[in-house]
C-alpha cells in the first residue's frame, strides 16, 4: 500500500521559485498548499494545472498566516514541510532607501518569515516532526554592492535558521537553508524595490551605473525547486543547500581566499 501523500505549504507561490516548487511537489504527488498574496488576482500555471489549494497568505499579515495554517491542518491534518520562500529586495545605495523601505524589507523577509515559523511550530511540535525550509540566498553568505538591505535580511535568515535547528532537533523538526545564486525569475524586475531618495541616487550615480552593467542571466527556478524537494525528503541534518554554479563558485572562493583578496575580486566582477 502506498503511504498517504505528504503536505507542503509554500509561501510566495505566485511566481518564480515558489511557483516552480509548488508544481514540483505536486508532480511528485504531494498535497500542495500554494500560499500567495493574491490567489484570486494572479492567474498562474498553478491555476491552469488545477491545483486545488491556492490560499491567501501575506507574510506581513498575521491573521492570513493563521488562516492558511488552519486551512492546511483542517484539510490534511498534517504539515510535513513548510517552505518560506516569499521575499523581495530593496536595491540601491543604503542612503537612498527611506525608513519605510528599510522597515518593509525586514517586515517581509525576516519578521514575516519568523511569524510563519512562530505560528507553524506548535503544529509541527504536536505532530512530532516536520521540516522548515527557508529560502535564503547566496547573498545570505556574501554581501554584494547595492544589496546591503536585502543581504542583511538574508544574513538574518541564515543566523535565525542555524541557531533554530538546535532547539527543534529534540522535536524531530529539521531546518534547511536554500542558497540560490542568480535565478531567472521575475525577481530582478517585479521584486526589486529601488531606493527612492533621488538626491542619494544622484550622489551614488557612478556606482549605480557600474553595477547595472552586471545584471541579467541566471539559472532556472526549476533547479531551485528540485533542490528544495531534495531538502524536504533527504534524511540527515544537513542545513545548507547551495544552488547554481555561480553560488557554488562564490562560496568556494569565499572559503579559500583571504578576506581582502576576496572583496577585491568580487568588486572587480560586480562593478565594471
Ligand atoms: N531570483 C533570484 O536570483 C534569487 C536568488 C536567491 C534567492 N532568491 C529568493 O527566492 C525567493 C523567491 O524569489 P523569486 O526569485 O522567485 O522572485 P519572484 O518571482 O519575484 O517571487 C517573489 C514571491 O514573493 C512573494 N511575496 C513578496 N512579498 C510578499 C509578502 N509580503 N507576502 C507573501 N508573499 C510575498 C511574491 O508575491 P506577489 O506575487 O504577491 O508579489 C512572489 O510570489 C525570495 O525569497 C528571494 O529572495 C531569489
mmCIF file of C-alpha atoms and ligand atoms in Angstrom:
data_model
loop_
_atom_site.group_PDB
_atom_site.id
_atom_site.type_symbol
_atom_site.label_atom_id
_atom_site.label_comp_id
_atom_site.label_asym_id
_atom_site.label_seq_id
_atom_site.Cartn_x
_atom_site.Cartn_y
_atom_site.Cartn_z
ATOM 1 C CA UNK A 1 0.000 0.000 0.000
ATOM 2 C CA UNK A 2 1.280 3.493 -0.863
ATOM 3 C CA UNK A 3 1.791 5.763 2.131
ATOM 4 C CA UNK A 4 -0.630 8.726 2.133
ATOM 5 C CA UNK A 5 0.731 11.844 0.387
ATOM 6 C CA UNK A 6 2.640 14.349 2.438
ATOM 7 C CA UNK A 7 1.665 18.000 2.742
ATOM 8 C CA UNK A 8 3.735 21.076 1.945
ATOM 9 C CA UNK A 9 2.845 24.739 2.388
ATOM 10 C CA UNK A 10 4.836 27.213 0.273
ATOM 11 C CA UNK A 11 4.763 30.994 0.713
ATOM 12 C CA UNK A 12 5.174 33.292 -2.304
ATOM 13 C CA UNK A 13 3.841 30.651 -4.725
ATOM 14 C CA UNK A 14 2.526 33.132 -7.295
ATOM 15 C CA UNK A 15 5.713 33.204 -9.358
ATOM 16 C CA UNK A 16 9.339 32.181 -9.797
ATOM 17 C CA UNK A 17 10.863 29.767 -7.312
ATOM 18 C CA UNK A 18 7.670 29.407 -5.254
ATOM 19 C CA UNK A 19 5.559 28.560 -8.287
ATOM 20 C CA UNK A 20 8.073 26.042 -9.654
ATOM 21 C CA UNK A 21 8.393 24.465 -6.215
ATOM 22 C CA UNK A 22 4.615 24.111 -5.893
ATOM 23 C CA UNK A 23 4.472 22.419 -9.318
ATOM 24 C CA UNK A 24 7.434 20.184 -8.483
ATOM 25 C CA UNK A 25 5.914 18.838 -5.254
ATOM 26 C CA UNK A 26 2.515 18.475 -6.968
ATOM 27 C CA UNK A 27 4.078 16.393 -9.748
ATOM 28 C CA UNK A 28 5.642 14.208 -7.034
ATOM 29 C CA UNK A 29 2.178 13.516 -5.639
ATOM 30 C CA UNK A 30 2.224 15.768 -2.589
ATOM 31 C CA UNK A 31 -0.674 17.791 -1.215
ATOM 32 C CA UNK A 32 0.472 21.320 -2.056
ATOM 33 C CA UNK A 33 -0.925 24.337 -0.273
ATOM 34 C CA UNK A 34 0.258 27.122 -2.570
ATOM 35 C CA UNK A 35 0.125 30.283 -0.482
ATOM 36 C CA UNK A 36 0.287 33.713 -2.101
ATOM 37 C CA UNK A 37 -0.841 37.265 -1.555
ATOM 38 C CA UNK A 38 -3.488 37.359 -4.295
ATOM 39 C CA UNK A 39 -4.642 33.889 -5.393
ATOM 40 C CA UNK A 40 -7.723 35.447 -6.985
ATOM 41 C CA UNK A 41 -5.864 38.090 -8.981
ATOM 42 C CA UNK A 42 -2.754 36.446 -10.393
ATOM 43 C CA UNK A 43 -3.648 33.713 -12.895
ATOM 44 C CA UNK A 44 -0.691 31.329 -12.959
ATOM 45 C CA UNK A 45 0.310 27.880 -14.202
ATOM 46 C CA UNK A 46 -0.924 26.583 -10.844
ATOM 47 C CA UNK A 47 -4.449 27.647 -11.816
ATOM 48 C CA UNK A 48 -4.045 26.037 -15.244
ATOM 49 C CA UNK A 49 -2.850 22.754 -13.708
ATOM 50 C CA UNK A 50 -5.827 22.788 -11.376
ATOM 51 C CA UNK A 51 -4.013 22.768 -8.045
ATOM 52 C CA UNK A 52 -6.837 22.607 -5.526
ATOM 53 C CA UNK A 53 -5.275 24.565 -2.661
ATOM 54 C CA UNK A 54 -4.366 28.130 -3.595
ATOM 55 C CA UNK A 55 -4.689 30.136 -0.406
ATOM 56 C CA UNK A 56 -4.217 33.754 0.582
ATOM 57 C CA UNK A 57 -1.128 34.432 2.703
ATOM 58 C CA UNK A 58 0.696 37.715 3.117
ATOM 59 C CA UNK A 59 3.671 37.141 5.426
ATOM 60 C CA UNK A 60 3.187 40.621 6.906
ATOM 61 C CA UNK A 61 -0.419 39.799 7.854
ATOM 62 C CA UNK A 62 -0.560 37.620 10.978
ATOM 63 C CA UNK A 63 -4.212 36.739 10.510
ATOM 64 C CA UNK A 64 -3.640 35.473 6.951
ATOM 65 C CA UNK A 65 -0.849 33.199 8.232
ATOM 66 C CA UNK A 66 -3.170 31.807 10.908
ATOM 67 C CA UNK A 67 -5.933 31.192 8.371
ATOM 68 C CA UNK A 68 -3.618 29.475 5.853
ATOM 69 C CA UNK A 69 -2.231 27.133 8.527
ATOM 70 C CA UNK A 70 -5.716 26.391 9.815
ATOM 71 C CA UNK A 71 -6.876 25.593 6.269
ATOM 72 C CA UNK A 72 -3.937 23.200 5.796
ATOM 73 C CA UNK A 73 -4.398 21.395 9.092
ATOM 74 C CA UNK A 74 -8.202 21.177 8.762
ATOM 75 C CA UNK A 75 -7.939 19.672 5.307
ATOM 76 C CA UNK A 76 -4.845 17.461 5.563
ATOM 77 C CA UNK A 77 -4.366 17.077 9.344
ATOM 78 C CA UNK A 78 -0.584 17.389 8.979
ATOM 79 C CA UNK A 79 2.001 19.835 7.720
ATOM 80 C CA UNK A 80 5.098 17.889 6.761
ATOM 81 C CA UNK A 81 7.087 20.659 5.116
ATOM 82 C CA UNK A 82 6.916 24.446 5.331
ATOM 83 C CA UNK A 83 8.765 26.381 2.615
ATOM 84 C CA UNK A 84 9.381 30.017 3.498
ATOM 85 C CA UNK A 85 10.014 31.412 0.046
ATOM 86 C CA UNK A 86 8.267 34.828 -0.089
ATOM 87 C CA UNK A 87 10.688 37.702 -0.409
ATOM 88 C CA UNK A 88 11.883 40.689 -2.421
ATOM 89 C CA UNK A 89 14.809 43.112 -2.477
ATOM 90 C CA UNK A 90 15.282 46.765 -1.800
ATOM 91 C CA UNK A 91 18.072 47.722 -4.196
ATOM 92 C CA UNK A 92 20.381 50.694 -4.331
ATOM 93 C CA UNK A 93 22.733 52.620 -2.079
ATOM 94 C CA UNK A 94 21.706 52.291 1.575
ATOM 95 C CA UNK A 95 21.248 56.081 1.805
ATOM 96 C CA UNK A 96 18.684 56.043 -0.971
ATOM 97 C CA UNK A 97 16.239 53.839 0.973
ATOM 98 C CA UNK A 98 13.544 55.517 3.043
ATOM 99 C CA UNK A 99 12.866 54.402 6.630
ATOM 100 C CA UNK A 100 9.666 52.771 5.337
ATOM 101 C CA UNK A 101 11.580 50.828 2.696
ATOM 102 C CA UNK A 102 14.018 49.570 5.347
ATOM 103 C CA UNK A 103 11.160 48.564 7.639
ATOM 104 C CA UNK A 104 9.172 46.838 4.919
ATOM 105 C CA UNK A 105 12.220 44.899 3.742
ATOM 106 C CA UNK A 106 12.694 43.390 7.194
ATOM 107 C CA UNK A 107 8.928 43.032 7.796
ATOM 108 C CA UNK A 108 8.702 40.737 4.778
ATOM 109 C CA UNK A 109 11.982 38.853 4.505
ATOM 110 C CA UNK A 110 12.734 38.455 8.224
ATOM 111 C CA UNK A 111 9.818 39.188 10.569
ATOM 112 C CA UNK A 112 7.287 37.708 8.121
ATOM 113 C CA UNK A 113 9.293 34.509 7.798
ATOM 114 C CA UNK A 114 9.715 34.347 11.588
ATOM 115 C CA UNK A 115 5.992 34.844 12.134
ATOM 116 C CA UNK A 116 5.151 31.972 9.773
ATOM 117 C CA UNK A 117 7.597 29.769 11.729
ATOM 118 C CA UNK A 118 6.252 31.006 15.075
ATOM 119 C CA UNK A 119 2.711 30.055 14.142
ATOM 120 C CA UNK A 120 3.612 26.742 12.450
ATOM 121 C CA UNK A 121 5.881 25.412 15.191
ATOM 122 C CA UNK A 122 3.195 24.389 17.720
ATOM 123 C CA UNK A 123 1.616 22.180 14.999
ATOM 124 C CA UNK A 124 4.955 20.676 13.957
ATOM 125 C CA UNK A 125 5.848 20.004 17.595
ATOM 126 C CA UNK A 126 2.483 18.363 18.346
ATOM 127 C CA UNK A 127 2.740 16.094 15.324
ATOM 128 C CA UNK A 128 6.321 15.280 16.424
ATOM 129 C CA UNK A 129 8.114 16.136 13.231
ATOM 130 C CA UNK A 130 8.411 18.225 10.111
ATOM 131 C CA UNK A 131 10.825 20.279 8.047
ATOM 132 C CA UNK A 132 11.157 24.042 7.765
ATOM 133 C CA UNK A 133 12.879 25.143 4.571
ATOM 134 C CA UNK A 134 13.944 28.769 4.458
ATOM 135 C CA UNK A 135 14.865 30.248 1.094
ATOM 136 C CA UNK A 136 17.867 32.460 1.837
ATOM 137 C CA UNK A 137 20.363 33.342 -0.887
ATOM 138 C CA UNK A 138 23.981 33.339 -1.939
ATOM 139 C CA UNK A 139 23.548 36.927 -0.716
ATOM 140 C CA UNK A 140 22.901 35.491 2.749
ATOM 141 C CA UNK A 141 26.550 34.416 2.966
ATOM 142 C CA UNK A 142 28.237 37.168 0.957
ATOM 143 C CA UNK A 143 27.396 40.873 0.638
ATOM 144 C CA UNK A 144 27.003 42.367 -2.853
ATOM 145 C CA UNK A 145 27.229 46.009 -3.930
ATOM 146 C CA UNK A 146 23.923 47.907 -3.581
ATOM 147 C CA UNK A 147 22.175 44.984 -1.875
ATOM 148 C CA UNK A 148 23.015 45.995 1.718
ATOM 149 C CA UNK A 149 19.392 45.827 2.876
ATOM 150 C CA UNK A 150 18.425 42.657 1.047
ATOM 151 C CA UNK A 151 21.676 40.947 2.027
ATOM 152 C CA UNK A 152 21.215 41.873 5.686
ATOM 153 C CA UNK A 153 17.744 40.259 5.689
ATOM 154 C CA UNK A 154 19.129 37.059 4.193
ATOM 155 C CA UNK A 155 22.043 37.051 6.678
ATOM 156 C CA UNK A 156 19.398 37.322 9.401
ATOM 157 C CA UNK A 157 17.523 34.341 7.943
ATOM 158 C CA UNK A 158 20.803 32.395 7.928
ATOM 159 C CA UNK A 159 21.570 33.161 11.573
ATOM 160 C CA UNK A 160 17.995 32.517 12.656
ATOM 161 C CA UNK A 161 17.885 29.140 10.896
ATOM 162 C CA UNK A 162 21.315 27.990 12.014
ATOM 163 C CA UNK A 163 20.523 28.683 15.675
ATOM 164 C CA UNK A 164 16.935 27.412 15.495
ATOM 165 C CA UNK A 165 17.924 23.942 14.325
ATOM 166 C CA UNK A 166 19.328 23.031 17.764
ATOM 167 C CA UNK A 167 16.190 23.692 19.810
ATOM 168 C CA UNK A 168 13.984 21.934 17.244
ATOM 169 C CA UNK A 169 16.040 18.779 16.786
ATOM 170 C CA UNK A 170 14.607 17.338 20.021
ATOM 171 C CA UNK A 171 11.137 17.513 18.432
ATOM 172 C CA UNK A 172 12.258 15.810 15.207
ATOM 173 C CA UNK A 173 11.884 19.097 13.294
ATOM 174 C CA UNK A 174 14.560 19.774 10.701
ATOM 175 C CA UNK A 175 15.627 23.193 9.450
ATOM 176 C CA UNK A 176 17.101 23.679 5.964
ATOM 177 C CA UNK A 177 18.522 26.717 4.211
ATOM 178 C CA UNK A 178 18.389 27.095 0.441
ATOM 179 C CA UNK A 179 21.063 29.382 -1.000
ATOM 180 C CA UNK A 180 20.403 30.089 -4.675
ATOM 181 C CA UNK A 181 22.698 32.158 -6.837
ATOM 182 C CA UNK A 182 21.176 34.302 -9.584
ATOM 183 C CA UNK A 183 17.943 32.657 -10.719
ATOM 184 C CA UNK A 184 15.969 33.653 -13.783
ATOM 185 C CA UNK A 185 12.633 34.788 -12.290
ATOM 186 C CA UNK A 186 10.577 37.981 -12.031
ATOM 187 C CA UNK A 187 12.774 38.898 -9.085
ATOM 188 C CA UNK A 188 15.039 41.389 -10.865
ATOM 189 C CA UNK A 189 12.035 43.189 -12.363
ATOM 190 C CA UNK A 190 8.937 42.839 -10.232
ATOM 191 C CA UNK A 191 10.507 42.092 -6.841
ATOM 192 C CA UNK A 192 13.077 44.877 -6.827
ATOM 193 C CA UNK A 193 12.192 47.994 -4.878
ATOM 194 C CA UNK A 194 14.610 50.787 -5.890
ATOM 195 C CA UNK A 195 15.816 53.116 -3.181
ATOM 196 C CA UNK A 196 13.604 56.162 -3.666
ATOM 197 C CA UNK A 197 15.738 59.081 -2.461
ATOM 198 C CA UNK A 198 16.599 60.877 -5.711
ATOM 199 C CA UNK A 199 19.325 63.034 -4.161
ATOM 200 C CA UNK A 200 21.142 59.952 -2.779
ATOM 201 C CA UNK A 201 20.788 58.191 -6.124
ATOM 202 C CA UNK A 202 22.424 61.211 -7.757
ATOM 203 C CA UNK A 203 25.328 61.213 -5.277
ATOM 204 C CA UNK A 204 25.924 57.485 -5.838
ATOM 205 C CA UNK A 205 25.261 57.637 -9.605
ATOM 206 C CA UNK A 206 28.659 56.254 -10.569
ATOM 207 C CA UNK A 207 28.455 53.016 -8.591
ATOM 208 C CA UNK A 208 24.803 52.557 -9.613
ATOM 209 C CA UNK A 209 25.836 52.821 -13.252
ATOM 210 C CA UNK A 210 28.755 50.404 -12.870
ATOM 211 C CA UNK A 211 26.640 47.827 -11.042
ATOM 212 C CA UNK A 212 23.833 47.953 -13.592
ATOM 213 C CA UNK A 213 26.097 46.628 -16.333
ATOM 214 C CA UNK A 214 26.444 43.372 -14.448
ATOM 215 C CA UNK A 215 22.760 42.473 -14.173
ATOM 216 C CA UNK A 216 20.980 39.687 -16.068
ATOM 217 C CA UNK A 217 21.209 35.929 -16.702
ATOM 218 C CA UNK A 218 20.652 33.226 -14.135
ATOM 219 C CA UNK A 219 19.741 29.555 -13.630
ATOM 220 C CA UNK A 220 16.271 28.057 -13.985
ATOM 221 C CA UNK A 221 13.917 28.236 -10.976
ATOM 222 C CA UNK A 222 13.201 24.552 -11.652
ATOM 223 C CA UNK A 223 16.734 23.834 -10.394
ATOM 224 C CA UNK A 224 15.880 25.508 -7.090
ATOM 225 C CA UNK A 225 12.566 23.633 -6.902
ATOM 226 C CA UNK A 226 14.412 20.320 -7.305
ATOM 227 C CA UNK A 227 16.850 21.342 -4.581
ATOM 228 C CA UNK A 228 14.018 22.319 -2.216
ATOM 229 C CA UNK A 229 12.382 18.957 -2.874
ATOM 230 C CA UNK A 230 15.655 17.207 -2.100
ATOM 231 C CA UNK A 231 15.984 19.169 1.146
ATOM 232 C CA UNK A 232 12.442 18.084 2.037
ATOM 233 C CA UNK A 233 12.918 14.356 1.514
ATOM 234 C CA UNK A 234 16.574 13.894 2.413
ATOM 235 C CA UNK A 235 17.422 12.324 5.745
ATOM 236 C CA UNK A 236 20.210 13.684 7.908
ATOM 237 C CA UNK A 237 20.969 17.029 9.444
ATOM 238 C CA UNK A 238 22.398 18.976 6.527
ATOM 239 C CA UNK A 239 21.486 22.649 6.954
ATOM 240 C CA UNK A 240 22.662 24.437 3.797
ATOM 241 C CA UNK A 241 21.905 23.720 0.140
ATOM 242 C CA UNK A 242 23.708 25.850 -2.417
ATOM 243 C CA UNK A 243 22.008 26.098 -5.841
ATOM 244 C CA UNK A 244 23.610 27.268 -9.081
ATOM 245 C CA UNK A 245 27.144 27.362 -10.477
ATOM 246 C CA UNK A 246 27.679 30.995 -9.508
ATOM 247 C CA UNK A 247 26.664 30.374 -5.889
ATOM 248 C CA UNK A 248 28.988 27.357 -5.654
ATOM 249 C CA UNK A 249 31.850 29.335 -7.119
ATOM 250 C CA UNK A 250 31.342 32.319 -4.810
ATOM 251 C CA UNK A 251 31.032 30.038 -1.798
ATOM 252 C CA UNK A 252 34.298 28.237 -2.614
ATOM 253 C CA UNK A 253 36.175 31.455 -3.281
ATOM 254 C CA UNK A 254 34.848 32.940 -0.039
ATOM 255 C CA UNK A 255 36.191 29.950 1.848
ATOM 256 C CA UNK A 256 39.541 29.688 0.092
ATOM 257 C CA UNK A 257 40.692 33.265 -0.464
ATOM 258 C CA UNK A 258 41.990 35.666 2.155
ATOM 259 C CA UNK A 259 39.235 38.186 3.005
ATOM 260 C CA UNK A 260 40.804 41.261 1.376
ATOM 261 C CA UNK A 261 41.539 39.400 -1.851
ATOM 262 C CA UNK A 262 38.001 38.029 -1.999
ATOM 263 C CA UNK A 263 36.485 41.512 -1.654
ATOM 264 C CA UNK A 264 38.778 42.915 -4.344
ATOM 265 C CA UNK A 265 37.829 40.105 -6.707
ATOM 266 C CA UNK A 266 34.087 40.481 -6.020
ATOM 267 C CA UNK A 267 34.344 44.226 -6.603
ATOM 268 C CA UNK A 268 36.083 43.642 -9.922
ATOM 269 C CA UNK A 269 33.441 41.165 -11.062
ATOM 270 C CA UNK A 270 30.336 43.027 -9.888
ATOM 271 C CA UNK A 271 31.365 46.612 -10.634
ATOM 272 C CA UNK A 272 32.572 47.032 -14.189
HETATM 273 N N1 LIG B 1 15.774 35.146 -8.228
HETATM 274 C C1 LIG B 1 16.950 35.092 -7.611
HETATM 275 O O1 LIG B 1 18.015 35.344 -8.214
HETATM 276 C C2 LIG B 1 17.017 34.692 -6.157
HETATM 277 C C3 LIG B 1 18.270 34.323 -5.648
HETATM 278 C C4 LIG B 1 18.366 33.962 -4.311
HETATM 279 C C5 LIG B 1 17.241 33.960 -3.528
HETATM 280 N N2 LIG B 1 16.041 34.315 -4.033
HETATM 281 C C6 LIG B 1 14.886 34.305 -3.136
HETATM 282 O O2 LIG B 1 13.905 33.437 -3.655
HETATM 283 C C7 LIG B 1 12.625 33.845 -3.167
HETATM 284 C C8 LIG B 1 11.642 33.884 -4.317
HETATM 285 O O3 LIG B 1 12.069 34.844 -5.263
HETATM 286 P P1 LIG B 1 11.881 34.656 -6.847
HETATM 287 O O4 LIG B 1 13.211 34.725 -7.461
HETATM 288 O O5 LIG B 1 11.022 33.504 -7.120
HETATM 289 O O6 LIG B 1 11.144 36.041 -7.216
HETATM 290 P P2 LIG B 1 9.624 36.358 -7.638
HETATM 291 O O7 LIG B 1 9.246 35.527 -8.813
HETATM 292 O O8 LIG B 1 9.550 37.822 -7.767
HETATM 293 O O9 LIG B 1 8.770 35.846 -6.387
HETATM 294 C C9 LIG B 1 8.682 36.534 -5.182
HETATM 295 C C10 LIG B 1 7.488 35.994 -4.452
HETATM 296 O O10 LIG B 1 7.434 36.552 -3.126
HETATM 297 C C11 LIG B 1 6.096 36.990 -2.918
HETATM 298 N N3 LIG B 1 5.994 37.990 -1.871
HETATM 299 C C12 LIG B 1 6.590 39.197 -1.775
HETATM 300 N N4 LIG B 1 6.182 39.835 -0.653
HETATM 301 C C13 LIG B 1 5.298 39.009 -0.031
HETATM 302 C C14 LIG B 1 4.520 39.079 1.135
HETATM 303 N N5 LIG B 1 4.541 40.165 1.937
HETATM 304 N N6 LIG B 1 3.741 38.029 1.467
HETATM 305 C C15 LIG B 1 3.681 36.940 0.680
HETATM 306 N N7 LIG B 1 4.350 36.820 -0.466
HETATM 307 C C16 LIG B 1 5.160 37.843 -0.816
HETATM 308 C C17 LIG B 1 5.639 37.498 -4.273
HETATM 309 O O11 LIG B 1 4.233 37.596 -4.263
HETATM 310 P P3 LIG B 1 3.378 38.601 -5.210
HETATM 311 O O12 LIG B 1 3.129 37.837 -6.478
HETATM 312 O O13 LIG B 1 2.133 38.868 -4.446
HETATM 313 O O14 LIG B 1 4.216 39.824 -5.427
HETATM 314 C C18 LIG B 1 6.167 36.371 -5.141
HETATM 315 O O15 LIG B 1 5.318 35.264 -5.094
HETATM 316 C C19 LIG B 1 12.824 35.181 -2.466
HETATM 317 O O16 LIG B 1 12.883 34.967 -1.069
HETATM 318 C C20 LIG B 1 14.179 35.631 -2.976
HETATM 319 O O17 LIG B 1 14.849 36.465 -2.059
HETATM 320 C C21 LIG B 1 15.901 34.685 -5.347
#
